Amino acid sequence: MGFLSKEELNKIGFKSLGNNVFISDKASFYSPGTIIIGSNVRIDDFCIISAGEYGIEIGSYVHIACYVSLIGNELIKINDFV
């Protein structure tokens, strides 16, 4: 699995992006301008993160394993240490 570089992560255009973030180059993001990602986060291959009008908030120290989909119009919030 290859991870995106810091430059590649910044080009995606997240609303906020923490430190020490590892995201697979095979993950997909929709409406990244409404997605907040905390620090020490890992998102694995084939994840789909699709934010609706109210966005997605991923806390710190979170691991999203392969094939997980987060899709919805309302706010999706994943707390720290999940």
PDB file of C-alpha atoms in Angstrom:
ATOM      1  CA  MET A   1       0.000   0.000   0.000  1.00  0.00           C
ATOM      2  CA  GLY A   2       1.352   3.414  -0.925  1.00  0.00           C
ATOM      3  CA  PHE A   3       0.576   6.463   1.166  1.00  0.00           C
ATOM      4  CA  LEU A   4       0.025   9.966  -0.164  1.00  0.00           C
ATOM      5  CA  SER A   5       2.777  12.499   0.517  1.00  0.00           C
ATOM      6  CA  LYS A   6       2.134  15.640   2.566  1.00  0.00           C
ATOM      7  CA  GLU A   7       2.055  17.649  -0.676  1.00  0.00           C
ATOM      8  CA  GLU A   8      -0.486  15.269  -2.221  1.00  0.00           C
ATOM      9  CA  LEU A   9      -2.637  15.432   0.927  1.00  0.00           C
ATOM     10  CA  ASN A  10      -2.601  19.229   0.864  1.00  0.00           C
ATOM     11  CA  LYS A  11      -3.688  19.256  -2.807  1.00  0.00           C
ATOM     12  CA  ILE A  12      -6.842  17.299  -1.947  1.00  0.00           C
ATOM     13  CA  GLY A  13      -8.191  20.373  -0.164  1.00  0.00           C
ATOM     14  CA  PHE A  14      -9.381  19.096   3.190  1.00  0.00           C
ATOM     15  CA  LYS A  15     -11.045  21.628   5.479  1.00  0.00           C
ATOM     16  CA  SER A  16      -8.441  20.765   8.106  1.00  0.00           C
ATOM     17  CA  LEU A  17      -5.623  18.232   8.217  1.00  0.00           C
ATOM     18  CA  GLY A  18      -3.587  17.274  11.279  1.00  0.00           C
ATOM     19  CA  ASN A  19      -0.051  15.948  11.582  1.00  0.00           C
ATOM     20  CA  ASN A  20       1.209  12.411  11.053  1.00  0.00           C
ATOM     21  CA  VAL A  21      -1.612  11.483   8.667  1.00  0.00           C
ATOM     22  CA  PHE A  22      -1.236   8.381   6.469  1.00  0.00           C
ATOM     23  CA  ILE A  23      -3.801   7.981   3.691  1.00  0.00           C
ATOM     24  CA  SER A  24      -3.646   5.277   1.050  1.00  0.00           C
ATOM     25  CA  ASP A  25      -3.299   6.394  -2.540  1.00  0.00           C
ATOM     26  CA  LYS A  26      -6.230   4.042  -3.221  1.00  0.00           C
ATOM     27  CA  ALA A  27      -8.702   5.846  -0.910  1.00  0.00           C
ATOM     28  CA  SER A  28     -11.377   8.125  -2.425  1.00  0.00           C
ATOM     29  CA  PHE A  29     -12.656  11.458  -1.085  1.00  0.00           C
ATOM     30  CA  TYR A  30     -15.716  13.425  -2.177  1.00  0.00           C
ATOM     31  CA  SER A  31     -16.357  17.016  -1.008  1.00  0.00           C
ATOM     32  CA  PRO A  32     -12.999  17.183   0.805  1.00  0.00           C
ATOM     33  CA  GLY A  33     -13.566  20.851   1.633  1.00  0.00           C
ATOM     34  CA  THR A  34     -16.015  19.704   4.317  1.00  0.00           C
ATOM     35  CA  ILE A  35     -13.773  16.976   5.776  1.00  0.00           C
ATOM     36  CA  ILE A  36     -11.709  17.513   8.939  1.00  0.00           C
ATOM     37  CA  ILE A  37      -8.969  14.997   9.755  1.00  0.00           C
ATOM     38  CA  GLY A  38      -7.120  15.098  13.077  1.00  0.00           C
ATOM     39  CA  SER A  39      -3.570  14.002  13.856  1.00  0.00           C
ATOM     40  CA  ASN A  40      -2.187  10.458  13.900  1.00  0.00           C
ATOM     41  CA  VAL A  41      -4.794   9.145  11.479  1.00  0.00           C
ATOM     42  CA  ARG A  42      -4.477   6.250   9.028  1.00  0.00           C
ATOM     43  CA  ILE A  43      -6.943   5.560   6.223  1.00  0.00           C
ATOM     44  CA  ASP A  44      -6.349   2.324   4.307  1.00  0.00           C
ATOM     45  CA  ASP A  45      -6.972   1.078   0.746  1.00  0.00           C
ATOM     46  CA  PHE A  46     -10.356   1.314  -0.955  1.00  0.00           C
ATOM     47  CA  CYS A  47     -12.030   3.517   1.661  1.00  0.00           C
ATOM     48  CA  ILE A  48     -14.687   5.904   0.389  1.00  0.00           C
ATOM     49  CA  ILE A  49     -15.128   9.085   2.409  1.00  0.00           C
ATOM     50  CA  SER A  50     -18.021  11.089   0.932  1.00  0.00           C
ATOM     51  CA  ALA A  51     -19.116  14.140   2.893  1.00  0.00           C
ATOM     52  CA  GLY A  52     -22.531  15.710   2.571  1.00  0.00           C
ATOM     53  CA  GLU A  53     -23.575  19.238   3.386  1.00  0.00           C
ATOM     54  CA  TYR A  54     -22.567  19.008   7.061  1.00  0.00           C
ATOM     55  CA  GLY A  55     -19.227  17.277   6.578  1.00  0.00           C
ATOM     56  CA  ILE A  56     -17.178  14.586   8.226  1.00  0.00           C
ATOM     57  CA  GLU A  57     -14.994  15.036  11.296  1.00  0.00           C
ATOM     58  CA  ILE A  58     -12.350  12.411  11.981  1.00  0.00           C
ATOM     59  CA  GLY A  59     -10.632  12.854  15.345  1.00  0.00           C
ATOM     60  CA  SER A  60      -7.042  12.058  16.299  1.00  0.00           C
ATOM     61  CA  TYR A  61      -5.565   8.581  16.772  1.00  0.00           C
ATOM     62  CA  VAL A  62      -8.080   7.002  14.388  1.00  0.00           C
ATOM     63  CA  HIS A  63      -7.513   4.057  12.024  1.00  0.00           C
ATOM     64  CA  ILE A  64     -10.024   3.500   9.239  1.00  0.00           C
ATOM     65  CA  ALA A  65      -9.428  -0.007   7.869  1.00  0.00           C
ATOM     66  CA  CYS A  66      -9.721  -1.251   4.275  1.00  0.00           C
ATOM     67  CA  TYR A  67     -13.065  -1.020   2.452  1.00  0.00           C
ATOM     68  CA  VAL A  68     -14.774   1.238   5.017  1.00  0.00           C
ATOM     69  CA  SER A  69     -17.265   3.724   3.573  1.00  0.00           C
ATOM     70  CA  LEU A  70     -18.400   6.889   5.320  1.00  0.00           C
ATOM     71  CA  ILE A  71     -21.213   8.392   3.270  1.00  0.00           C
ATOM     72  CA  GLY A  72     -23.998  10.728   4.374  1.00  0.00           C
ATOM     73  CA  ASN A  73     -25.563  14.154   4.216  1.00  0.00           C
ATOM     74  CA  GLU A  74     -25.654  14.815   7.962  1.00  0.00           C
ATOM     75  CA  LEU A  75     -22.523  15.284  10.065  1.00  0.00           C
ATOM     76  CA  ILE A  76     -20.480  12.115  10.522  1.00  0.00           C
ATOM     77  CA  LYS A  77     -18.216  12.402  13.547  1.00  0.00           C
ATOM     78  CA  ILE A  78     -15.571   9.887  14.595  1.00  0.00           C
ATOM     79  CA  ASN A  79     -14.123  10.723  18.000  1.00  0.00           C
ATOM     80  CA  ASP A  80     -10.500  10.423  19.093  1.00  0.00           C
ATOM     81  CA  PHE A  81      -9.011   6.963  19.723  1.00  0.00           C
ATOM     82  CA  VAL A  82     -11.510   5.067  17.560  1.00  0.00           C
TER      83      VAL A  82
END
